[in-house]
């Protein structure tokens, strides 16, 4: 007795990973439907050993389906999530549309799995922004031990966070740099991304911050603790997969760097790789394709009484999106939609 599962956005970066991870983790699937826009009708996508043909989301009937993992962007989600939810299919959404809705739980299972039961208000559960997901996994055990007052984070975000068009732009611009007859002007990004870094993700807000930075603030408060103060600078870097974050925290109680390392080592979803030698840390290239949030460079910040700094990397398409969504589906199955 398994579940009838829909993946909407199955031709995209996140949707393809959702199918991979459902198969890798042997999620109990009785039936699976891969959906995308009409443009991709019949496109083949992999699900473990099987090949699925994508169906048109616009004409799909969600009646009788248990869960739908959505990775289609906010505009399409606005149209289709209420249709699925109304048909009795629980939507696990990757867009930002419902994240700040008080009637929709925003879940990172390692951090706030108990909040999942709030799903029944709208039949929708939200998945956080990729940069928030890995951050709160790292912050939670340190907050439980020492009470985090303030976080300063700078992100180094890969282009896959901007979808398949973002990856194509980096690839084509990189090639064009070596072939002066080609010109690949910025389209998905605001400036050249090849051999460059761009301190701007999502739209600007009135206070000079960007929406991506605001999301990290609002989502950390909703998932972990509204009393935590956070300031972020979000930067796009020419890396295909894997987001890096340089994190500084100030805690209520003193937390020794050795104890912090031990706490993080024991915490769910985290791998500590922290040798103070050449290469004794994890970079995006190594985390791509992995499930864990990797923590390195843990050290005391001696400029304040109770400060720690560390480096955190994770696969943004996995923990930052598809893996977290599948973990939500697993939690939902265990706690609410029991089968068998
Ligand atoms: N990438 C990340 O790191 C990340 C992390 C967290 C959350 N997210 C969120 O996940 C969502 C998908 O991101 P992505 O990176 O996978 O984007 P992507 O690679 O551009 O893929 C977008 C997917 O959505 C489908 N789609 C778009 N408009 C549609 C419509 N009107 N009807 C049906 N299907 C439609 C596309 O189908 P076609 O191929 O047919 O166009 C494609 O399958 C976004 O909301 C994004 O914000 C992404």
Short mmCIF file of C-alpha atoms and ligand atoms in Angstrom, two decimals, residues 8-15 35-40 57 70-74 76 80 94-96 99 127-130 160-165 243 316-317 320-321, ligand 1:
data_model
loop_
_atom_site.label_atom_id
_atom_site.label_comp_id
_atom_site.label_asym_id
_atom_site.label_seq_id
_atom_site.Cartn_x
_atom_site.Cartn_y
_atom_site.Cartn_z
CA UNK A 8 4.58 19.01 -11.16
CA UNK A 9 7.52 20.69 -12.93
CA UNK A 10 9.04 17.30 -13.77
CA UNK A 11 11.13 18.69 -16.65
CA UNK A 12 12.80 21.33 -14.44
CA UNK A 13 15.91 21.26 -12.26
CA UNK A 14 14.01 20.65 -9.05
CA UNK A 15 11.31 18.36 -10.49
CA UNK A 35 3.56 16.89 -15.07
CA UNK A 36 4.88 19.95 -16.89
CA UNK A 37 3.51 22.57 -19.24
CA UNK A 38 1.84 21.69 -22.54
CA UNK A 39 5.12 22.64 -24.32
CA UNK A 40 6.75 19.54 -22.81
CA UNK A 57 -0.61 19.98 -15.79
CA UNK A 70 5.13 21.26 -6.99
CA UNK A 71 8.23 22.91 -8.55
CA UNK A 72 6.71 25.21 -11.17
CA UNK A 73 7.26 28.79 -9.94
CA UNK A 74 4.83 31.09 -8.13
CA UNK A 76 1.71 28.64 -12.14
CA UNK A 80 -2.83 25.04 -9.95
CA UNK A 94 8.63 24.77 -3.67
CA UNK A 95 7.71 28.29 -4.78
CA UNK A 96 7.64 31.26 -2.43
CA UNK A 99 5.75 30.39 2.55
CA UNK A 127 9.18 24.30 1.27
CA UNK A 128 11.63 27.10 2.12
CA UNK A 129 14.08 28.96 -0.07
CA UNK A 130 17.22 26.95 -0.83
CA UNK A 160 20.95 26.27 -10.67
CA UNK A 161 19.04 28.21 -8.03
CA UNK A 162 17.77 30.28 -10.97
CA UNK A 163 16.43 27.24 -12.84
CA UNK A 164 17.61 25.57 -16.02
CA UNK A 165 17.84 28.92 -17.85
CA UNK A 243 25.23 26.97 -2.31
CA UNK A 316 20.57 23.55 -3.42
CA UNK A 317 18.57 21.28 -5.70
CA UNK A 320 17.48 23.31 -0.78
CA UNK A 321 14.47 21.98 -2.67
N1 LIG B 1 16.49 25.66 -8.11
C1 LIG B 1 16.52 25.78 -6.79
O1 LIG B 1 17.57 25.73 -6.13
C2 LIG B 1 15.24 25.99 -6.05
C3 LIG B 1 15.26 25.91 -4.68
C4 LIG B 1 14.10 26.10 -3.95
C5 LIG B 1 12.94 26.36 -4.64
N2 LIG B 1 12.93 26.44 -6.00
C6 LIG B 1 11.66 26.71 -6.67
O2 LIG B 1 11.25 25.56 -7.41
C7 LIG B 1 10.49 25.99 -8.54
C8 LIG B 1 11.09 25.37 -9.81
O3 LIG B 1 12.44 25.76 -9.92
P1 LIG B 1 13.43 25.08 -10.99
O4 LIG B 1 14.76 25.54 -10.60
O5 LIG B 1 13.18 23.62 -11.11
O6 LIG B 1 12.94 25.78 -12.36
P2 LIG B 1 13.14 25.30 -13.87
O7 LIG B 1 14.34 24.42 -14.00
O8 LIG B 1 13.05 26.52 -14.70
O9 LIG B 1 11.83 24.37 -14.18
C9 LIG B 1 10.53 24.91 -14.14
C10 LIG B 1 9.51 23.78 -14.28
O10 LIG B 1 8.19 24.32 -14.11
C11 LIG B 1 7.40 23.97 -15.25
N3 LIG B 1 6.42 25.03 -15.52
C12 LIG B 1 6.67 26.36 -15.60
N4 LIG B 1 5.52 27.01 -15.86
C13 LIG B 1 4.54 26.08 -15.96
C14 LIG B 1 3.14 26.13 -16.24
N5 LIG B 1 2.49 27.28 -16.47
N6 LIG B 1 2.45 24.96 -16.26
C15 LIG B 1 3.08 23.79 -16.04
N7 LIG B 1 4.41 23.68 -15.76
C16 LIG B 1 5.12 24.82 -15.74
C17 LIG B 1 8.39 23.80 -16.37
O11 LIG B 1 7.82 23.01 -17.38
P3 LIG B 1 8.29 23.18 -18.93
O12 LIG B 1 9.60 22.46 -19.04
O13 LIG B 1 7.19 22.50 -19.67
O14 LIG B 1 8.40 24.64 -19.18
C18 LIG B 1 9.52 23.09 -15.63
O15 LIG B 1 9.21 21.72 -15.48
C19 LIG B 1 10.51 27.51 -8.51
O16 LIG B 1 9.35 27.94 -7.83
C20 LIG B 1 11.72 27.83 -7.68
O17 LIG B 1 11.62 29.07 -7.04
C21 LIG B 1 14.04 26.24 -6.72
#
